Structures are given as structure tokens and as C-alpha cells.
Short mmCIF file of C-alpha atoms and ligand atoms in Angstrom, two decimals:
data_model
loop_
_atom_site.label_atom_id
_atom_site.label_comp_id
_atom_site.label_asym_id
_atom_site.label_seq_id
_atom_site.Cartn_x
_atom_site.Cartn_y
_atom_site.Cartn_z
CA UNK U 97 0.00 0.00 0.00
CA UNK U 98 0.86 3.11 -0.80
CA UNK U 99 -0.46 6.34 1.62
CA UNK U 100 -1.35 9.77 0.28
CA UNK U 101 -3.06 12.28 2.05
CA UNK U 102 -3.84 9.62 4.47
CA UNK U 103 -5.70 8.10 1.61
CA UNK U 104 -4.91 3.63 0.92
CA UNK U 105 -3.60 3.24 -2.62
CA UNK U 106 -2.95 -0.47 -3.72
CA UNK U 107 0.57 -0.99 -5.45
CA UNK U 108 -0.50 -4.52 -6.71
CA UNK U 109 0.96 -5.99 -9.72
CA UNK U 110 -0.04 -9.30 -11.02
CA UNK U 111 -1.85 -11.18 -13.13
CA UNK U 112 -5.32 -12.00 -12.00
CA UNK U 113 -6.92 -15.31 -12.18
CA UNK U 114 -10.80 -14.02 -13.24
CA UNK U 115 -13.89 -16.37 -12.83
CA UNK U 116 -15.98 -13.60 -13.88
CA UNK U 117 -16.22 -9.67 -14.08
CA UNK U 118 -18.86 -9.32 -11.65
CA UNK U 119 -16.90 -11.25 -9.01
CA UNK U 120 -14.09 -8.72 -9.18
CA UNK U 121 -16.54 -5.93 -6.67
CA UNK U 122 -15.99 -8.15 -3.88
CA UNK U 123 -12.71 -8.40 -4.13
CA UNK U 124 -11.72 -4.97 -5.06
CA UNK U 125 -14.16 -3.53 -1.82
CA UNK U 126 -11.53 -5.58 0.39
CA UNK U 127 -8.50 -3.37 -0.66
CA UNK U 128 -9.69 0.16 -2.01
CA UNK U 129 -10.56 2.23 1.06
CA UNK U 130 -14.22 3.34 1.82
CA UNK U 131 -14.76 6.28 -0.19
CA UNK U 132 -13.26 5.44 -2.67
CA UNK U 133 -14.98 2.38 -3.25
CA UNK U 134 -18.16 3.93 -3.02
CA UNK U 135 -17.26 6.34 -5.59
CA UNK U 136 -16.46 4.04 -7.89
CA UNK U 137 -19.23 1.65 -7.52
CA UNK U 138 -22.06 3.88 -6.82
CA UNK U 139 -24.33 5.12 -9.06
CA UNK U 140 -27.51 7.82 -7.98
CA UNK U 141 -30.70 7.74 -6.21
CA UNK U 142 -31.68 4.18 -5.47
CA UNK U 143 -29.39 3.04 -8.22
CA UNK U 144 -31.85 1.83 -10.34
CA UNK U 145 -30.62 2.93 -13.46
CA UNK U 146 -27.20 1.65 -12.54
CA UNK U 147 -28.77 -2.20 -11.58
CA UNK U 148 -30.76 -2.13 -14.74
CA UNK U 149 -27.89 -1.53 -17.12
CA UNK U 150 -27.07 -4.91 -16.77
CA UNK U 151 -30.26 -6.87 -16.34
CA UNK U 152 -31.26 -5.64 -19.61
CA UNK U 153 -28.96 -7.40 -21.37
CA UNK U 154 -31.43 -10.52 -20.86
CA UNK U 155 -33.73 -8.64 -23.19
CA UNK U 156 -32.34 -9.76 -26.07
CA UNK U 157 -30.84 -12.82 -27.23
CA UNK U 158 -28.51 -14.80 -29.25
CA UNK U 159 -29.12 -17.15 -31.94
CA UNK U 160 -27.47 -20.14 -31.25
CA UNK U 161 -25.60 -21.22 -34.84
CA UNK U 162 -24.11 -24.74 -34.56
CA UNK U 163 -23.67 -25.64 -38.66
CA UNK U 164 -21.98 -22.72 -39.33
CA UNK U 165 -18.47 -24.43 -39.57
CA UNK U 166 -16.05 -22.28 -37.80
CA UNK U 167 -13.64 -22.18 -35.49
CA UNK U 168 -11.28 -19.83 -33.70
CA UNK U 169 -12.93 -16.65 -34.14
CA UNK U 170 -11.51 -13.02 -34.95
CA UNK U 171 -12.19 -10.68 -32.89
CA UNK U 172 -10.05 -7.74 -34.09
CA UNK U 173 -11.69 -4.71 -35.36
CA UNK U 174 -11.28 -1.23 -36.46
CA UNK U 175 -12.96 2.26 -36.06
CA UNK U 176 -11.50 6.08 -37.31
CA UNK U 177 -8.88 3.83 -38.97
CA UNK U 178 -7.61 2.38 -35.99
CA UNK U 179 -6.88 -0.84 -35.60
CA UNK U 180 -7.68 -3.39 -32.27
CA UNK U 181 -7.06 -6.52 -31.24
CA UNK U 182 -10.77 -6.37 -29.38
CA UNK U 183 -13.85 -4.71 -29.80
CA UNK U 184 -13.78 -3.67 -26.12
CA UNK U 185 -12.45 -0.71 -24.74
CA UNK U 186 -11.91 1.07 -21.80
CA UNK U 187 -14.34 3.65 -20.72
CA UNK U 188 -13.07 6.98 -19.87
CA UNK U 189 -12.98 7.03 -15.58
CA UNK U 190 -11.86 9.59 -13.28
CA UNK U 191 -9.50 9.62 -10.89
CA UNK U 192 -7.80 6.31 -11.17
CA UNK U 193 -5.55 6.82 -8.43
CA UNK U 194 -8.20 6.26 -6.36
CA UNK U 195 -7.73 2.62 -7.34
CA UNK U 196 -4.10 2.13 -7.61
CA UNK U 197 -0.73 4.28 -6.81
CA UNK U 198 -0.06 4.06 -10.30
CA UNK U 199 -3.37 5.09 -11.88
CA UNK U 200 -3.99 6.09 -15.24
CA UNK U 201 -0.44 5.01 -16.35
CA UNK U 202 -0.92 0.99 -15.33
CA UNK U 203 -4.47 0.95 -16.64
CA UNK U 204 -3.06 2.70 -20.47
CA UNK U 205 -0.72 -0.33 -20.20
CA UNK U 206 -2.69 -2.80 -19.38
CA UNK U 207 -4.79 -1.88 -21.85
CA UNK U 208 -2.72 -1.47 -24.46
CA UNK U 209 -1.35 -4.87 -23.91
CA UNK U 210 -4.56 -6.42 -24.33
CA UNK U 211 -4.81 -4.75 -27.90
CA UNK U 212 -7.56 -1.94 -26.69
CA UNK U 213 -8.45 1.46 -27.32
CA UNK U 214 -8.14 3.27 -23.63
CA UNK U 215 -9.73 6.81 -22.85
CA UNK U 216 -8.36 9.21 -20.57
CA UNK U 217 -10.57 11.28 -18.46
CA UNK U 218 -10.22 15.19 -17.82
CA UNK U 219 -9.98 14.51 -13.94
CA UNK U 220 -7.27 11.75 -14.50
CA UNK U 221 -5.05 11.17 -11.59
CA UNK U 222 -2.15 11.48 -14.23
CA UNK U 223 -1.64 13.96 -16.95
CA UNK U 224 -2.80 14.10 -20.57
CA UNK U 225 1.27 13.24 -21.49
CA UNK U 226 2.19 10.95 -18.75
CA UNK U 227 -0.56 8.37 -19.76
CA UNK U 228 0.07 9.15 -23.30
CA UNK U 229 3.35 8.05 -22.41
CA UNK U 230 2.78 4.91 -20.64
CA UNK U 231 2.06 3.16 -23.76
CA UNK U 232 3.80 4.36 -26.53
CA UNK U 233 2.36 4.03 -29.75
CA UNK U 234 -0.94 2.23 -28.77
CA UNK U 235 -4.16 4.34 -29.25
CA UNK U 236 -5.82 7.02 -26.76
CA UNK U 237 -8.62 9.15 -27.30
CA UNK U 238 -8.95 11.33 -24.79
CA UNK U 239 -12.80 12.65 -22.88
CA UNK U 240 -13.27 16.13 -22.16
CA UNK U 241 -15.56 17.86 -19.55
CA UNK U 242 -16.19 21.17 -20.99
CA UNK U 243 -15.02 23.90 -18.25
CA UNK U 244 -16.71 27.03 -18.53
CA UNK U 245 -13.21 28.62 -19.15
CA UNK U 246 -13.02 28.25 -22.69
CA UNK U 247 -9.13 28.44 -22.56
CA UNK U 248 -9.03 26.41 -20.49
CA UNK U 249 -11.12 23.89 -22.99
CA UNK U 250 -8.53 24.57 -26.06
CA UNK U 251 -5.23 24.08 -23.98
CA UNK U 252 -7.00 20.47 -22.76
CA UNK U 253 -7.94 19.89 -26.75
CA UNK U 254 -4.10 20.76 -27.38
CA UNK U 255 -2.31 18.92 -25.19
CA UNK U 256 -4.40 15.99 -26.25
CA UNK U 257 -3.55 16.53 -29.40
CA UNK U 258 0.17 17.00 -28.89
CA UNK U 259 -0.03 13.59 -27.07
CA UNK U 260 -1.21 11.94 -30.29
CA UNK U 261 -4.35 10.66 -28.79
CA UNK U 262 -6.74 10.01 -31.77
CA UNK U 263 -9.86 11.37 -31.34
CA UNK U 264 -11.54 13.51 -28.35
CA UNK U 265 -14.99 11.92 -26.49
CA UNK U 266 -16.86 15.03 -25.61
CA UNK U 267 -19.38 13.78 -22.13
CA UNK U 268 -22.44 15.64 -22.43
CA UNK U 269 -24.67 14.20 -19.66
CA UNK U 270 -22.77 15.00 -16.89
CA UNK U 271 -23.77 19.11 -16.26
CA UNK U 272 -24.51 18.45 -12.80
CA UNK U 273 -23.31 15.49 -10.58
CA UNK U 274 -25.59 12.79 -9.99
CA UNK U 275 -27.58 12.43 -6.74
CA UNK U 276 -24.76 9.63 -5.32
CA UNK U 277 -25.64 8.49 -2.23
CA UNK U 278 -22.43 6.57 -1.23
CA UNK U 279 -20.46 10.02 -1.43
CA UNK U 280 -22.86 11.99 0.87
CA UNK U 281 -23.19 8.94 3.39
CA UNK U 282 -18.99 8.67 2.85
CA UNK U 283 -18.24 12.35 3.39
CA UNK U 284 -16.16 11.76 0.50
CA UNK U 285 -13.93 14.50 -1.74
CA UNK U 286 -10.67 13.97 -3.80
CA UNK U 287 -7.94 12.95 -1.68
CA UNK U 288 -5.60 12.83 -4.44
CA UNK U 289 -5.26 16.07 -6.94
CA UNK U 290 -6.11 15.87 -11.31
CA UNK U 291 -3.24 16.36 -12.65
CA UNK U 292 -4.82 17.99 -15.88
CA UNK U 293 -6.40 20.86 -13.46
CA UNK U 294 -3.34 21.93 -11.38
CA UNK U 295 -3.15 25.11 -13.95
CA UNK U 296 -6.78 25.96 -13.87
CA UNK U 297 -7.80 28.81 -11.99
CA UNK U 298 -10.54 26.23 -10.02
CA UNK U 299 -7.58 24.36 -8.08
CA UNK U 300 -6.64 21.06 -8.77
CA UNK U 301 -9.38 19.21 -7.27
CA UNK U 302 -7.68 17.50 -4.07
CA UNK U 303 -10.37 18.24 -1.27
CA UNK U 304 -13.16 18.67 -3.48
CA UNK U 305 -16.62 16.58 -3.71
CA UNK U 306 -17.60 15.48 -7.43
CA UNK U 307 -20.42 18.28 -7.32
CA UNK U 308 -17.71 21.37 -6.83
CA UNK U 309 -15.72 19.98 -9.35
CA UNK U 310 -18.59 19.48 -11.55
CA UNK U 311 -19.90 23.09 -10.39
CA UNK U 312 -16.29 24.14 -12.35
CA UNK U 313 -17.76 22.58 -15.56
CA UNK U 314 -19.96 23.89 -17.82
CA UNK U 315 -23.80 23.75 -16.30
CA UNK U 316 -25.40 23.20 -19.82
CA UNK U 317 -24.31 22.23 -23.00
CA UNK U 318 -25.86 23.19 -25.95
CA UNK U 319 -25.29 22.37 -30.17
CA UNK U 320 -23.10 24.89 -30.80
CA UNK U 321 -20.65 24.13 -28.29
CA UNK U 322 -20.38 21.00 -30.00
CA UNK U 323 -19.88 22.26 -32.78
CA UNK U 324 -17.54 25.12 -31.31
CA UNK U 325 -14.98 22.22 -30.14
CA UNK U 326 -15.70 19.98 -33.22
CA UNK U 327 -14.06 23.20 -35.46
CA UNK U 328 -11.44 24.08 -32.87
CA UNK U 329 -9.76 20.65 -33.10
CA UNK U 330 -9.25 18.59 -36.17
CA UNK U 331 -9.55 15.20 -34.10
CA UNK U 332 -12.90 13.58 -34.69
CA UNK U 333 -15.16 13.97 -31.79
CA UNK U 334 -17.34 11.54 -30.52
CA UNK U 335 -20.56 12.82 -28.27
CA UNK U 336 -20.88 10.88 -25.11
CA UNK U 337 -23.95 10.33 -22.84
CA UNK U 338 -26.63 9.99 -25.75
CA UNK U 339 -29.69 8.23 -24.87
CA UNK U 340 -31.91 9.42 -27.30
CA UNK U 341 -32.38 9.52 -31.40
CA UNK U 342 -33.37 13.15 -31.04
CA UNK U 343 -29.50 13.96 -29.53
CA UNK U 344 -27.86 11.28 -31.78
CA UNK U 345 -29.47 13.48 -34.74
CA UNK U 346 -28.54 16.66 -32.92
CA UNK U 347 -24.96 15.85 -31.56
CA UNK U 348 -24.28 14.78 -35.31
CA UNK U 349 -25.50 17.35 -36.77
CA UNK U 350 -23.60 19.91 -34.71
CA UNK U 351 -20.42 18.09 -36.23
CA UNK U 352 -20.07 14.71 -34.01
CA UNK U 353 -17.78 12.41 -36.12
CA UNK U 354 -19.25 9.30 -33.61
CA UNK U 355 -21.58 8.70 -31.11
CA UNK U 356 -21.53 7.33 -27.69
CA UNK U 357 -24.57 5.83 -26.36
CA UNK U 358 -23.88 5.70 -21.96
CA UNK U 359 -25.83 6.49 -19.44
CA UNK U 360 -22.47 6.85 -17.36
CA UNK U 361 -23.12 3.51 -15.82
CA UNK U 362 -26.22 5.07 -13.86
CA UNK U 363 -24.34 7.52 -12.31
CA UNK U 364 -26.28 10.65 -13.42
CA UNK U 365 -29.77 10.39 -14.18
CA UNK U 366 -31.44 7.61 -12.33
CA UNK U 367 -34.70 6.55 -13.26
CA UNK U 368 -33.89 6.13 -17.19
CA UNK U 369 -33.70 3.81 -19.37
CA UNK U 370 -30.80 1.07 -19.05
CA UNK U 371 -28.19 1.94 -21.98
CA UNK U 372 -28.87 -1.49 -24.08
CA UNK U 373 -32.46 -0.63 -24.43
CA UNK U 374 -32.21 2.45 -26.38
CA UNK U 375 -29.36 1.44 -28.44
CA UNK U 376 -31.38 -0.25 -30.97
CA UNK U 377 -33.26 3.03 -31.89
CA UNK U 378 -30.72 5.34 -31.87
CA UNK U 379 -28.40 2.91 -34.01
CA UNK U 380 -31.57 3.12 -36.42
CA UNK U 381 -31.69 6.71 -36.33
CA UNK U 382 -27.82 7.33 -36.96
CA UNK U 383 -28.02 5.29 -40.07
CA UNK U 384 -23.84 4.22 -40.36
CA UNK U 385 -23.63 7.47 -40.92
CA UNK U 386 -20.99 8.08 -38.34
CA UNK U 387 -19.42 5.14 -35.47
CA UNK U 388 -21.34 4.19 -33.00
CA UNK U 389 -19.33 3.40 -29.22
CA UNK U 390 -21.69 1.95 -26.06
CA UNK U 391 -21.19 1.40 -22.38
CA UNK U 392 -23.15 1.12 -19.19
CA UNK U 393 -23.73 -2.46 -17.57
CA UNK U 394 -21.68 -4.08 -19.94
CA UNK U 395 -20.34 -7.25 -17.88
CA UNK U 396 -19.55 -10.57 -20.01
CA UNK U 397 -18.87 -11.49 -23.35
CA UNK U 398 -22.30 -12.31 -24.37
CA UNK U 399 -22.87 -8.64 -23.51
CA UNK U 400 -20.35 -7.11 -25.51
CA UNK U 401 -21.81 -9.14 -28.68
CA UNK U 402 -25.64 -7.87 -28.33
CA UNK U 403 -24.61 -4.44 -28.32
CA UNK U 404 -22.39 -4.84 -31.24
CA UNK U 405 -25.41 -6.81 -32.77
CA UNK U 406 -27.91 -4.21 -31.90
CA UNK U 407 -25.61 -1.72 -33.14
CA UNK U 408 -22.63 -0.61 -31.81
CA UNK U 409 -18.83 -0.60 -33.68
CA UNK U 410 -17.31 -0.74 -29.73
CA UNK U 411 -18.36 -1.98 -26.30
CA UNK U 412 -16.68 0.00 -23.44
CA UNK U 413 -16.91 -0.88 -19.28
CA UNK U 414 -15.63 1.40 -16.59
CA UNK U 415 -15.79 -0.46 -12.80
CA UNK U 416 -14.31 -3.61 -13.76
CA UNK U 417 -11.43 -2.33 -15.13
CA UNK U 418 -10.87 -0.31 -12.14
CA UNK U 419 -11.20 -3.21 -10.26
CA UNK U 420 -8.80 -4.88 -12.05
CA UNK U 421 -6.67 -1.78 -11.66
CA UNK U 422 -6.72 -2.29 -7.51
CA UNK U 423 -6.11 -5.75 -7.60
CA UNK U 424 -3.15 -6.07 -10.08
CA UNK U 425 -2.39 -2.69 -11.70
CA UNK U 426 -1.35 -2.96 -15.19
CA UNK U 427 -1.32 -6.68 -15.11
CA UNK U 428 -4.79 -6.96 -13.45
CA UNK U 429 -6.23 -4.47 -16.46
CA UNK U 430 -4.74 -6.16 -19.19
CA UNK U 431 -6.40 -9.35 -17.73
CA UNK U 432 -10.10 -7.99 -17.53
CA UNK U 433 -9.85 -6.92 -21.08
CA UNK U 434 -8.40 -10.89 -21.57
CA UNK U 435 -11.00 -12.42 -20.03
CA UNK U 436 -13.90 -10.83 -21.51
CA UNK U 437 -12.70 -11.22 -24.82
CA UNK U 438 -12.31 -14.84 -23.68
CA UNK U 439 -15.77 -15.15 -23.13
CA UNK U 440 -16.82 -13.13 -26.12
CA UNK U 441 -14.28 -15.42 -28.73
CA UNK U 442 -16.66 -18.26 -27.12
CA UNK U 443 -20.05 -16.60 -27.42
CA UNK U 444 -18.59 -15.72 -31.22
CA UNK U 445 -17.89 -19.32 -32.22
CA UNK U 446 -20.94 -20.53 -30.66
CA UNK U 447 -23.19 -17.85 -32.44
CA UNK U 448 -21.49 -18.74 -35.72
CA UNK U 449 -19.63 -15.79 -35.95
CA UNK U 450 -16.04 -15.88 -37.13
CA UNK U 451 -16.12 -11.85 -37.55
CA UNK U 452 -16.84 -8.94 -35.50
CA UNK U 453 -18.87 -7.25 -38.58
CA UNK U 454 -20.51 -10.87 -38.44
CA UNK U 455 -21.59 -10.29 -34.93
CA UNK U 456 -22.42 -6.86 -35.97
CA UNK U 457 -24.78 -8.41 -38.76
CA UNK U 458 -25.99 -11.43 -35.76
CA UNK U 459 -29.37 -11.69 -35.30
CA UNK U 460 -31.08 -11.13 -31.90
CA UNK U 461 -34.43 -12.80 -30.46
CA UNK U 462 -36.20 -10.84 -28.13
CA UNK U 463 -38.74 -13.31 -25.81
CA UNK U 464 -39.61 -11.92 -22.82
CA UNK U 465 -38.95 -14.66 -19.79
C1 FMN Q 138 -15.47 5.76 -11.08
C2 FMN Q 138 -16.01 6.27 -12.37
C3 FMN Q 138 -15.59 7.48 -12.87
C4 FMN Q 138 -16.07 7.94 -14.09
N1 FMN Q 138 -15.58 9.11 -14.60
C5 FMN Q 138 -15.97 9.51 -15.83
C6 FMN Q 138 -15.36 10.64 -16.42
O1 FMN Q 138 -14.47 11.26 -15.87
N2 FMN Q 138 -15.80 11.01 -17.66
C7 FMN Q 138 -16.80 10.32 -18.32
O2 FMN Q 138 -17.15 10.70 -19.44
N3 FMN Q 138 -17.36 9.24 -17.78
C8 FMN Q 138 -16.97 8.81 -16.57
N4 FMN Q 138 -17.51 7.68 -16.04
C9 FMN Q 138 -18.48 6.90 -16.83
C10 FMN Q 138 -17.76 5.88 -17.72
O3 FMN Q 138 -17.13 6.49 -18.80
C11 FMN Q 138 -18.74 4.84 -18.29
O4 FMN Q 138 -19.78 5.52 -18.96
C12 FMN Q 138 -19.31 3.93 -17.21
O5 FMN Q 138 -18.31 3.53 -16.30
C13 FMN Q 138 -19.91 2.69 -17.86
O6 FMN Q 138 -20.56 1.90 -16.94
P1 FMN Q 138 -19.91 0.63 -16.22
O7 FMN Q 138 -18.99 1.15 -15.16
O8 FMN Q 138 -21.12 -0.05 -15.69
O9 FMN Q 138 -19.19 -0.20 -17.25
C14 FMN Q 138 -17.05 7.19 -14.80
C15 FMN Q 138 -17.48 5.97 -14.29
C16 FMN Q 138 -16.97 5.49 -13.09
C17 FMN Q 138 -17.43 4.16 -12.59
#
């Protein structure tokens, strides 16, 4: 263990031996200190948004293909002309080091060892460069909370850019902070500072609940600050926290390059819909006409292939991975993003699917048990 400001970080590194993704909570609640825990793993209100996210999964399923005569399915893929070894990828998450000494840095390497895309968050333990850094070479995007310090918005879009991270994920559901219960019951604020605010005028975010540093964000979001930040960088930008056709349309319209269908893992509005159940309409309403990325709930491999058969080009998770981060740092990441795609290379072969754009062309059944 490692102590900062009196705060637990794990210094783990190992490989992990997984059973299952779910199973990790448990394990990870033993090491990562109180608040910390709860600020990962909560979500708002009663989290029913959060416990729905993956229970709707069951609402769909797959068609079992035995005569399809294939074996060892391929499950690399590519989106913006990037290429992966996996379809899955790692959801942008704050403040990493809440999980790990190491934070951002283990989980870029992890990931990139498991062949993924990883996203950095604006309140990253670790800078814009230093996780850039970690892993050389192997593709970033990176998300931004718009500030409403516009300056302070462009020098975030260029250092991302001079860290060659490949596209920018612009969250647009997160205005206010969710109504989490864990952090009021917890007390909890930042006990470790984001590195990519030390130079803005707010502070740096040690000391602070989610809601001030939230309350330092922009408190509404409209089109044409999409499409403000979509002409003020030449990376593609990909709107994040859609839920609806009507802001799929909108977001794409104001210049979105992609789309990102979350509902932050029920963290913000509770009391909507779970993620997988509106990404069949809003994949209708986008038409191909620009990528498609989901998260919220997503858990297993048999997960990860109905949302890329119901529509989306990339599956992302946040908590596990985090989870993984506490328990074996870089190591531990890289095997989450193993093991799923161990379970999705079986769901694949049993499905009859040697591709991902066969999975993405899979039928679905949808009987209601
Ligand atoms: C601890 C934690 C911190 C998060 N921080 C951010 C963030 O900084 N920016 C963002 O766009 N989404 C953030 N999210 C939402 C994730 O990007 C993603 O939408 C969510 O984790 C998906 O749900 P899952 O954890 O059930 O897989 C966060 C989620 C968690 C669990």
C-alpha cells in the first residue's frame, strides 16, 4: 500500500486469475478504502438505473448457430482507422488513483497490452502526457468535460492533441453530478489532486466533492458548443452520454464524427432507461452514418456481442477495469480486457460468428422470460 493524504492506494501488480467480471466488486471492496470504493461503484438515487444496465442485457438474445463451420474466431476490429485486437475498450474514468498508486499510467498499459483502445478522463489522476506516455504508440482518445473557461477547454484539446491521442470523447450528460448516495453517506472528496487541473484557476481538485468539481464545468451544453470544439480541433469527436435519437441526430449534426450511447453507468440520471435498451433506436436513427461506441452495464462477453449486434462498432466498461486496476495494476487491467474477450471469442464461435462485422450483422431474439 501506498499512503497519500492519508488516503490507501494499492501498489498490486499481477496477473489476475478471473472467474468472472462481476466477481471482481468483492474483491476490489476488500483493498480500495471506503470512499473510494463507493465512488467508484455507486451510481444515484436508489441506483436503479445503474442495476438495470445490466439486467437488460437478458432482453435480447442470441441465436445459437451450430452448422456454421467455424472455429477460432476473430475478434479484431477497427474504427476512425484504428486498428484493435478487441472490440472492447476502456471507458473513460476519473481519478484512477483512487484505485491504484499508479493510476492512469498501469491501466493505459494494461490496456494497451490487451490490444484496446483506452480513454483518458479530464480529472485523471495522471496527466494528458504521462498516460500518453505509458504506452507508446498504442491508441488514446482522450474525454473532455467542458469547463466554462473556454481556454481552459482549447489548452486540454491541445495537449491531447500534442499527445497523439486520436480522437476527443466530448461527455455531455454530466452538467450536474448525480444524486450519489455513497459520497454523501462517505463524506467523501478527492484525496488525491487531477493532474490535468493543477493550472486551472478552479484548483486542482484534491479536497473537493464530485459536485464542486462538476460546479467548475460547464452547467449546460448546448449544439453549438459542439460544434464550437468539433471546429477548434481537427480530431474527430465523438458525443458521449446519448440516450436518445433526437441527440444522436442533434450531436451529429452539430459536427459529431461518432456517437456514444452511456448512461455513465447510472451515475447521473437515475430513473432512465438502461443503456442497451435504447441502443437499438438510436443505431436506427444514426443510419452508419458516423461510429457508433456503447457502455453502461456491460459485464460478459455475451454482452459485448448484443450491443455490437444491436448496433454498436465498440463496447466500453468502466468499474471492472478499475477493479482490475486495484487488484493487479497494469497486469490486473490487461487481464479484464483478456478475459472478456475470452468469453466473447466463445459466445462468437458458438453464435457462428467468425467476424466482429458478423456479430455486428448477428441476429437477436427478443422473448420476454
Ligand atoms: C469511477 C467512475 C468514474 C467515471 N468518470 C468519468 C469521467 O471522468 N468522464 C466520463 O465521461 N465518464 C466517466 N464515467 C463513466 C464511464 O465512462 C462509463 O460511462 C461507465 O463507467 C460505464 O458503466 P460501467 O462502469 O457499468 O461499465 C465514470 C465511471 C466510473 C465508474
Amino acid at each position: 500500500m501506498t499512503t497519500v493524504n492519508g488516503y490507501e492506494q494499492s501498489d498490486r501488480e499481477q496477473k489476475l486469475d478471473i472467474l468472472n467480471l462481476p466477481a471482481l466488486e468483492a474483491d476490489a471492496k476488500k483493498i480500495i478504502p471506503v470512499g473510494g470504493f463507493g465512488y467508484i461503484a455507486g451510481g444515484s438515487e436508489d441506483n436503479w438505473t445503474l442495476a438495470e444496465n445490466t439486467k437488460a442485457f437478458e432482453h435480447a438474445q442470441i441465436v445459437p448457430k451450430a452448422l456454421s463451420n467455424i472455429e477460432n474466431p476473430d475478434l479484431s476490429t477497427s474504427i476512425f482507422g484504428i486498428d484493435l485486437k478487441t472490440p472492447v475498450m476502456m471507458a473513460p474514468t476519473a481519478a484512477q488513483g483512487l484505485a491504484h498508486a499508479k493510476g492512469e499510467v498501469d491501466t493505459a498499459k494494461g490496456v494497451a497490452a490487451a490490444g484496446a483502445l483506452m480513454a483518458q478522463s479530464t480529472y485523471s489522476s495522471t496527466s494528458i502526457a504521462d498516460t500518453a506516455a505509458a504506452a507508446p504508440g498504442a491508441p488514446q482518445f482522450f474525454q473532455l468535460y467542458m469547463s466554462k473557461d473556454w481556454d481552459f477547454n482549447y489548452s486540454l484539446l491541445d495537449e491531447a492533441k500534442k499527445a497523439g491521442v486520436k480522437a476527443i470523447l466530448l461527455t455531455v450528460d454530466a452538467t450536474v453530478d448525480g444524486y450519489r448516495e455513497s459520497d454523501i453517506i462517505n463524506n467523501f472528496s478527492f484525496p488525491i489532486p487531477m493532474a490535468n487541473l493543477t493550472k486551472f484557476s478552479e484548483g486542482d481538485g484534491k479536497g473537493k466533492g464530485i459536485g464542486e468539481i462538476y460546479a467548475s464545468a460547464a452547467q449546460k451544453i448546448s449544439e453549438d458548443d459542439v460544434r464550437r470544439i468539433a471546429e477548434y480541433t481537427d480530431l474527430p469527436v465523438i458525443v458521449k452520454g446519448i440516450e436518445s435519437p433526437e441527440d444522436a441526430l442533434r450531436a451529429i449534426g452539430a459536427g459529431a464524427a461518432g456517437i456514444y450511447v452511456s448512461n455513465h453507468g447510472g451515475r447521473q440520471l437515475n430513473g432512465g432507461p438502461a443503456s442497451f435498451d435504447v441502443l437499438p433506436a438510436i443505431a436506427k436513427a444514426v443510419n452508419k452514418q458516423v461510429p457508433i461506441i456503447f457502455d453502461s452495464g456491460v459485464r460478459r462477453g455475451s454482452h459485448v456481442f448484443k450491443a455490437l449486434a444491436s448496433g454498436a462498432d465498440l463496447v466500453a466498461f468502466g468499474r471492472p477495469a478499475i477493479y482490475g486496476l486495484a487488484l493487479g495494476g497494469a497486469a490486473g487491467v490487461q487481464s479484464v480486457f483478456e478475459h472478456i474477450g475470452h468469453e466473447l471469442a466463445i459466445t462468437m464461435q458458438l453464435a457462428g460468428t467468425k467476424t466482429i462485422e458478423d456479430v455486428k450483422n448477428a441476429p437477436l431474439t427478443h422473448f420476454h422470460y
